[in-house]
Amino acid sequence: MAMFGALVVGASLTVAGCTIAPTQVARPSEAAPKPSPTNAAADTGDAQWVRANSLYAEAVCPTNAAREELYEALDTNDIAQLAPVAASASSAFDAAADVFLENSWPAEIEVDIHFLGETSAQLAESWGAVAASADMTAANAVGFPDAQTPYEAAQRIRKTLDEHGQESAGC
């Protein structure tokens, strides 16, 4: 990522990657050269991927946390303990769907992101139905979307984000 600004090093001045020796006279237009179209595109591209990674983490981190809470609540086999956790998970997946579906994404991941948005909306609906269930029999009857296909989409997204220099959120 290009950085613009000045860094004084000894008797030299480095501005936007150009070193100016003390004997050189730099006119204002030369002191900070404009980035080439290639560099400008790279800067825009970098910003696009940083934003995508941030949005992805915004959607995924709360749903990952909700999933962990759901595993614990499901182990109790008690609707009184499961219902509030399911309601919270429904909210987390609903918020994730909004992030996935209401933002623009780089073309390389757009289809997978849209798919995760649709799946998140379905999960929000399913967990909402579990939360509203009167007992574990009714909760167990709630249908859920396939888990493997969204997992594969998420793996492709993470791989593409990584290829563009974005570290996983670690959540």
Backbone as a ProteinNet text record, in pm:
[ID]
protein_1_A
[PRIMARY]
MAMFGALVVGASLTVAGCTIAPTQVARPSEAAPKPSPTNAAADTGDAQWVRANSLYAEAVCPTNAAREELYEALDTNDIAQLAPVAASASSAFDAAADVFLENSWPAEIEVDIHFLGETSAQLAESWGAVAASADMTAANAVGFPDAQTPYEAAQRIRKTLDEHGQESAGC
[TERTIARY]
85.5	0	90.7	60.8	142.9	113.9	218	202.6	251.7	177.5	219.3	249.6	352.4	397.2	547.1	605.9	750.3	816.1	935.8	1016	1155.6	1202.6	1335.1	1436.1	1534.9	1638.4	1773	1840.4	1970	1955.9	2035.2	2032.8	1942.2	1876.8	1789.7	1644.9	1561.3	1417.9	1354.2	1270.7	1201.1	1053.9	1000.3	860.2	799.6	697.1	624.8	720.2	822.5	913.7	1026.9	1036.4	1143.5	1235	1364.8	1461.2	1514.5	1510.5	1560.9	1683.9	1800.1	1925.1	1924.8	2002.8	2000.8	2043.1	2117.7	2162.4	2056.4	1953.9	1849.6	1746.6	1691.3	1582.4	1456.1	1363.3	1239.4	1129.2	1069.1	953	834.3	734.5	620.9	559.1	551.7	490.9	578.7	709	799.5	815.1	788	811.6	724.7	605.6	516.2	454.1	526.9	472.9	340	255.7	126.7	149.2	68.6	83.4	45.2	112.7	78.3	-57.9	-123.7	-253.9	-244.9	-134.4	-118.3	-116.5	-39.8	-35	-168.9	-238.4	-369.3	-466	-459.9	-546.5	-510.4	-381.3	-338.3	-386	-377.2	-424.5	-574.2	-650.6	-794.2	-822.7	-747.9	-764.7	-734.5	-625	-591.6	-703.1	-751.7	-858.5	-984.3	-1011.4	-1127.5	-1117.6	-997.8	-980	-975.5	-920.9	-921.8	-1066.7	-1145.4	-1287.1	-1361.8	-1337.8	-1404.5	-1370.4	-1244.8	-1202.8	-1268.9	-1276.9	-1339.8	-1488.7	-1556.6	-1699.1	-1721.7	-1634.5	-1647.6	-1636.5	-1538.4	-1521.4	-1642.6	-1695.8	-1813.8	-1932.3	-1943.9	-2053.7	-2025	-1901.6	-1868.7	-1839.2	-1772.3	-1733.4	-1853.6	-1959.1	-2074.2	-2143.4	-2147.7	-2212.4	-2126.5	-1994.8	-1908	-1927.8	-1937.9	-1961.1	-2097.9	-2197.5	-2331.9	-2331.4	-2257.2	-2248.5	-2193.1	-2088.7	-2030.2	-2131.6	-2205.7	-2309.1	-2419.3	-2452.2	-2556	-2513.9	-2388	-2339.8	-2358.8	-2322.9	-2337.2	-2484.6	-2569.8	-2711.9	-2779	-2737	-2794.3	-2759.3	-2640.6	-2599.2	-2688.9	-2755.4	-2842.4	-2972.3	-3011.6	-3138	-3256.7	-3247.1	-3348.7	-3392.6	-3517.8	-3567.8	-3559.1	-3572.5	-3564.6	-3425.1	-3322.6	-3186.2	-3154	-3210.2	-3181.3	-3251.5	-3375.4	-3455.8	-3388.6	-3337.8	-3276.4	-3147	-3073.8	-2951.3	-2987.3	-3092.3	-3138.3	-3187.6	-3256.1	-3302.6	-3183.6	-3082.9	-2961.6	-2891	-2883	-2821	-2899.7	-3031.4	-3115.2	-3080.7	-3063.8	-3026.9	-2888.9	-2793.9	-2657.4	-2657.2	-2730.6	-2735.5	-2812.4	-2914.3	-2987.8	-2897.1	-2818.2	-2723.6	-2617.6	-2570.6	-2471.1	-2529.9	-2655.2	-2720.9	-2724.2	-2755.2	-2757.3	-2619.9	-2515	-2379.2	-2344.5	-2372.4	-2339	-2418.5	-2545.5	-2632.9	-2643.6	-2611.7	-2632.2	-2504.3	-2394.3	-2268.2	-2217.6	-2131.8	-2069.4	-1940.3	-1905.7	-1791.4	-1707.8	-1579.6	-1497.1	-1558.4	-1548.6	-1609.6	-1565	-1439.6	-1385.7	-1459.8	-1524.7	-1593.7	-1742.6	-1789.6	-1927.3	-2032.1	-2015.9	-2115.5	-2118.6	-1999.2	-1994.1	-2048.3	-2018.3	-2069.1	-2221.6	-2275.9	-2421.5	-2484.4	-2420.9	-2470.6	-2468.7	-2359.4	-2353.8	-2460.9	-2491.4	-2597.9	-2733.3	-2761.6	-2888.3	-2894	-2783.2	-2778.4	-2794.2	-2730.9	-2743.4	-2888.2	-2957.5	-3098.7	-3181.1	-3150.8	-3220.9	-3191	-3064.6	-3027.9	-3095.9	-3107.4	-3177.4	-3322.2	-3383.4	-3522.2	-3532.6	-3441.4	-3445.2	-3422.5	-3322.3	-3296.6	-3409.4	-3473.6	-3591	-3704.1	-3720.7	-3823.5	-3788.4	-3660.8	-3619.5	-3650.3	-3618.8	-3643.7	-3792	-3877.5	-4022.2	-4082.6	-4001.4	-4051.9	-4095.9	-4204.2	-4258.8	-4178.8	-4113.9	-4037	-3928	-3846.2	-3734.2	-3781.9	-3897.8	-3950.4	-3977.9	-4041.5	-4069.9	-3939	-3845.5	-3716.6	-3641.2	-3645.4	-3576.8	-3641.7	-3766.1	-3836.9	-3804.7	-3737	-3704.9	-3600.5	-3625.9	-3532.3	-3422.5	-3306	-3189.4	-3129.3	-3063.3	-2996.5	-2875.1	-2835.3	-2715.5	-2595.5	-2510.9	-2394.3	-2269.9	-2257.6	-2134.2	-2111.7	-2214.7	-2198.5	-2157.5	-2218.8	-2171.5	-2028.8	-1995	-1859	-1758.1	-1789.2	-1700.1	-1689.8	-1802.6	-1800.6	-1714.1	-1727.7	-1647	-1498.5	-1465.5	-1325.3	-1269.4	-1348	-1303.3	-1284.5	-1374.6	-1364.9	-1238.4	-1215.1	-1095.7	-968.6	-967.3	-850.4	-826.2	-932.1	-918.5	-875.4	-932.2	-889.5	-741.1	-700.4	-559.1	-469.8	-513.5	-436.2	-419.9	-509.1	-502	-443.2	-370.1	-296.7	-377.7	-496.1	-582.9	-579.8	-540.6	-537.3	-677.9	-700	-828	-851.9	-976.9	-1012	-974.3	-959.5	-920.5	-1031	-1153	-1263.6	-1339.1
-115.1	0	122.1	219.5	339.2	429.8	488.8	583	717.7	822.8	955	1034.5	1113.2	1189.9	1202.8	1267.6	1289.4	1224.8	1172.1	1113.4	1171.4	1241.1	1301.8	1197.8	1171.9	1074	1143.2	1171	1239	1371.4	1389	1513.3	1502.3	1388.8	1368.4	1377.9	1399.4	1402.1	1303.9	1213.9	1118.3	1153.8	1179.2	1214.7	1121	1051.1	960.3	869.2	819.6	724.2	786	918.7	986.3	1055.9	1029.6	1092.7	1218.9	1326.8	1455	1487.6	1498.9	1534	1683	1726.8	1867.6	1961.7	1914.6	2002	2015.5	1933.9	1943.4	2047.5	2112.6	2205.6	2139.9	2123.5	2058.5	2161.6	2168.8	2254.6	2184.1	2255.5	2191.8	2078.3	2092.6	1987	1863.2	1877.6	1762.7	1699.4	1774.1	1725.1	1604.3	1601.4	1489.2	1447	1365.8	1327.2	1253.8	1276.3	1208.2	1061.1	975.3	833.3	805.5	709.9	670.9	604.4	594.8	527.6	385.2	317.9	182.2	185.6	280.1	290.7	333	422.8	466	347.7	267.4	149	51.8	36.1	-54.3	-2.5	131.4	187.8	163.8	188.1	164.7	17.4	-68.6	-212.1	-253.9	-201.5	-233.6	-190.1	-68.3	-16.4	-102.2	-146.1	-231.7	-361.7	-420.2	-547.2	-528.6	-418.4	-388.2	-373.1	-299.6	-280.3	-413.2	-493.8	-623.7	-711.4	-711.3	-792.5	-743.9	-613.2	-555.1	-589.5	-574.4	-608.3	-757.2	-838.9	-984	-1018.1	-960.1	-984.1	-933.4	-818.1	-761.5	-858.4	-930.4	-1025.7	-1158.9	-1205.9	-1342.3	-1356.7	-1260.4	-1274.8	-1295.6	-1214.4	-1237.9	-1372.9	-1417.6	-1546.6	-1662.2	-1647.4	-1751.5	-1761.1	-1647.2	-1646.4	-1708	-1672.7	-1728.1	-1879.5	-1926.4	-2070.7	-2144	-2087.4	-2150.3	-2156.9	-2048.8	-2047.1	-2147.4	-2161.2	-2256.6	-2399.7	-2433.6	-2569.4	-2602.2	-2507.7	-2530.3	-2544.3	-2457	-2461.1	-2587.8	-2631.1	-2752.9	-2875.4	-2873.4	-2985.3	-3002.8	-2896	-2906.1	-2978.7	-2979	-3039	-2982.1	-2852.3	-2784	-2658.2	-2655.5	-2542.8	-2411.8	-2416.3	-2294	-2231.3	-2313.4	-2261.9	-2231.6	-2308.3	-2292.1	-2170.4	-2146	-2040.5	-1902.3	-1852.8	-1719.5	-1716.2	-1825.9	-1832.8	-1837.1	-1910.4	-1917.4	-1780.2	-1707.1	-1572.5	-1480.4	-1490.3	-1410	-1448.4	-1577.7	-1625.2	-1576.1	-1576.9	-1528	-1382.2	-1301.9	-1160.8	-1147	-1230	-1224.3	-1261.5	-1365.9	-1406.9	-1305.4	-1243.7	-1140.1	-1020.3	-980.5	-869.4	-906.4	-1031.2	-1076.3	-1071.5	-1114.6	-1110.5	-967.4	-872.8	-732.4	-687.3	-722.1	-682.6	-744.5	-872.6	-941.2	-887.3	-860.4	-826.5	-676.8	-591.7	-447.7	-371	-440.6	-374.6	-422	-340.2	-382.9	-456.4	-554.1	-641.8	-653.6	-685.1	-709.3	-822.7	-810.5	-907.2	-1050.5	-1067.3	-1202.1	-1279.5	-1208.7	-1277.4	-1245.9	-1164	-1115.4	-1227.8	-1326.6	-1435.2	-1515.1	-1549.7	-1625.1	-1542.4	-1413.4	-1325.4	-1319.9	-1304.3	-1298.9	-1430.2	-1541.2	-1670.9	-1678.1	-1630.8	-1630.1	-1538.9	-1429.8	-1341.4	-1410.6	-1481.5	-1555.1	-1665.4	-1736.3	-1843.1	-1786.6	-1673.1	-1609.4	-1570.5	-1520.9	-1486.3	-1611.1	-1721.4	-1847	-1895.8	-1883.2	-1924.4	-1836.6	-1707.6	-1617.1	-1662.6	-1698.7	-1746.2	-1878.2	-1970.5	-2100.9	-2086.9	-2008	-1991.7	-1914.5	-1824.4	-1756.5	-1855.6	-1953	-2056.5	-2144.3	-2174.9	-2252.8	-2173.3	-2045	-1960.5	-1956.3	-1965	-1960	-2097	-2201.3	-2337.5	-2358.1	-2434.4	-2461.5	-2567.7	-2657	-2763.9	-2812.2	-2906	-2954.4	-3033.3	-3098	-3170.1	-3072	-2961.6	-2858.8	-2796.3	-2772	-2712.7	-2805.3	-2934.8	-3032.5	-3046.6	-3005	-3015.7	-2897.8	-2796.3	-2678.8	-2716.7	-2676.2	-2704.2	-2598.9	-2642.2	-2553.8	-2573.3	-2468.4	-2483.4	-2575.3	-2630.4	-2713.9	-2637.2	-2701.8	-2635.3	-2643.6	-2745.6	-2766.5	-2660.2	-2626.4	-2530.5	-2392.1	-2338.9	-2210.5	-2219.9	-2332.8	-2352	-2341	-2404.4	-2399.2	-2256.3	-2185.2	-2044.8	-1960.8	-1981.4	-1906.5	-1936.9	-2061.7	-2098.7	-2026.5	-2019.9	-1949.2	-1799.7	-1742.2	-1599.9	-1575.4	-1656.3	-1638.5	-1653.5	-1750.9	-1772.4	-1649.5	-1595.4	-1478.3	-1355.9	-1336.6	-1226.4	-1240.7	-1362	-1388.2	-1357.1	-1395.2	-1368	-1217.7	-1139.6	-994.1	-929.1	-1008.7	-955.3	-926.9	-984.2	-958.3	-1078.1	-1053.1	-1159.7	-1187.7	-1312.4	-1353.1	-1277.6	-1248.9	-1172.7	-1246.1	-1375.7	-1451.7	-1460.4	-1461	-1471.8	-1600.6
0	0	0	-81.9	-91.6	27.3	78.4	188.5	138.4	166.9	126.2	251.2	244.4	359.2	349.7	444.5	440.6	561.1	540.2	645.9	632.7	733.9	729.3	773.3	686.9	714.6	696.2	805.2	796.2	723.8	619.8	543.5	422	403	287.7	331.2	234.6	258.5	162.5	215.7	131	132.2	14.5	-1	-104.2	-64.5	-154	-229.2	-160.4	-220.7	-299.1	-308.3	-382	-282.2	-291.8	-202.3	-266.4	-189.5	-236.7	-153.8	-220.4	-152.5	-123.9	-23.6	13.4	-98.9	-197	-305.5	-413.9	-410.3	-510.9	-469.1	-566	-539	-593	-506.3	-547.5	-557.4	-673	-689.1	-626	-579.7	-513.2	-594	-725.4	-805.4	-810.6	-783.6	-786.5	-648.4	-543.6	-408.3	-376.4	-423	-397.3	-529.3	-605.7	-735.8	-721	-818.6	-818.9	-849.3	-785.7	-815.7	-960	-1018.8	-1155.2	-1153.4	-1268	-1270.6	-1213.6	-1236.6	-1183	-1031.6	-973.8	-828.3	-771.5	-838.1	-790.5	-790.6	-894.5	-899.9	-788.7	-763	-655.9	-521.3	-500.9	-375.5	-359	-463.4	-459.3	-435.3	-500.9	-482.2	-340.7	-285.1	-146.5	-52.8	-71.4	13.4	-0.1	-121.3	-146.7	-67.1	-62.2	8.4	159.1	204.9	348.5	394.6	316.4	349.5	347.3	246.1	236.3	356.1	394.6	509.2	637.7	653.1	771.4	777.1	664.2	659.2	683.5	625.7	643.9	792.8	860	1003.8	1082.1	1041	1107.8	1101.7	991.8	975.8	1043.1	1030.6	1071.4	1220.9	1280.1	1421.4	1515.1	1503.7	1592	1566.2	1440.9	1414.5	1465.2	1458.6	1515.2	1666	1732.6	1877.3	1909	1829.3	1850.5	1833	1734	1709.5	1831.2	1891.9	2011.3	2125.4	2145.2	2249.1	2217.6	2090.2	2050	2079.9	2052.8	2081.2	2228.8	2314.5	2458.5	2497	2444.2	2477.6	2424	2305.4	2248.7	2333.3	2391.3	2476.8	2598.8	2642.3	2759.8	2727.2	2599.8	2556.1	2635.4	2667.4	2747.2	2671.6	2629.5	2551	2628.2	2760.4	2841.1	2832.2	2818.4	2803.9	2656.8	2566.7	2424.7	2363.9	2402.7	2338.8	2339.3	2453	2448.1	2365.3	2366	2285.9	2137.5	2104.6	1965.8	1918.7	2005.4	1969.4	1943.4	2027.1	2007.3	1877.3	1849.4	1725.4	1604.6	1615.2	1506	1475	1578.6	1559.5	1495.8	1540.5	1485	1337	1300.9	1160.5	1075.4	1133.3	1061	1032.9	1130.6	1111.5	1008.1	1011.9	912.8	772.4	758.5	627.3	575.6	663	621.4	572.8	646.8	606.2	471.2	456.1	331	212.3	232.1	120.1	91.5	186.7	168.2	136	116.5	84.1	-50.8	-111	-236.1	-201.2	-282.9	-258.2	-385	-370.7	-490.3	-573.3	-703.1	-794.6	-767.2	-725	-703.2	-594.3	-500.2	-390.3	-383.7	-474.2	-468.5	-467.9	-552.1	-560.5	-430.3	-378.5	-252.4	-136.4	-133.8	-28.1	-34.1	-153.9	-168.5	-119	-152.9	-106.5	46.4	109.7	255.6	314.2	246.4	292.1	291.8	182.3	174.7	280.2	296.9	397.1	538	564.5	696.5	724.3	622.8	639.2	671.5	604.7	632.8	774.5	816.3	952.1	1056.9	1029.5	1121.3	1138.8	1027.8	1032.6	1108.9	1082.1	1149.2	1299.6	1338.7	1482.5	1549.2	1475.9	1530	1557.5	1467.6	1487.5	1607.5	1625.7	1743.6	1870	1869.1	1986.2	2022.2	1921.6	1944.4	1974.8	1970.6	1992.4	2137.2	2151.9	2285	2359.2	2283.5	2347.8	2252.9	2300	2219.1	2097.7	2105.2	1989.7	1876.2	1909.4	1808.1	1758.7	1848.3	1808.4	1714	1742.9	1657.9	1520.5	1507.2	1379.2	1285.1	1334.3	1252.5	1148	1024	915.3	908.4	866.7	851.5	713.1	660	529.9	542.1	429.9	422.9	477.2	554.1	613.3	525.3	442.8	366.5	259.6	184.9	75.6	126.9	233.8	286.4	342.5	399.8	450.4	335.9	224.7	107.9	53.4	50.9	5.5	98.6	228.9	326.9	309.3	281.6	259.3	135.9	29.3	-91.2	-62.8	13.8	47.8	128.9	231.3	315.1	232.9	141.8	56.4	-32	-89.8	-176.3	-95.5	22.6	108.1	142.2	173.2	204.6	84.4	-34.4	-156.5	-180.5	-122.9	-136.6	-11.2	65.5	180.2	303.4	313.4	429.9	523.2	647.1	746.7	797.8	833.3	889	1019.9	1047.8	1167.7	1295.9	1290.4	1408.4	1512.9	1468.6	1565.7	1543.9
[MASK]
+++++++++++++++++++++++++++++++++++++++++++++++++++++++++++++++++++++++++++++++++++++++++++++++++++++++++++++++++++++++++++++++++++++++++++++++++++++++++++++++++++++++++++

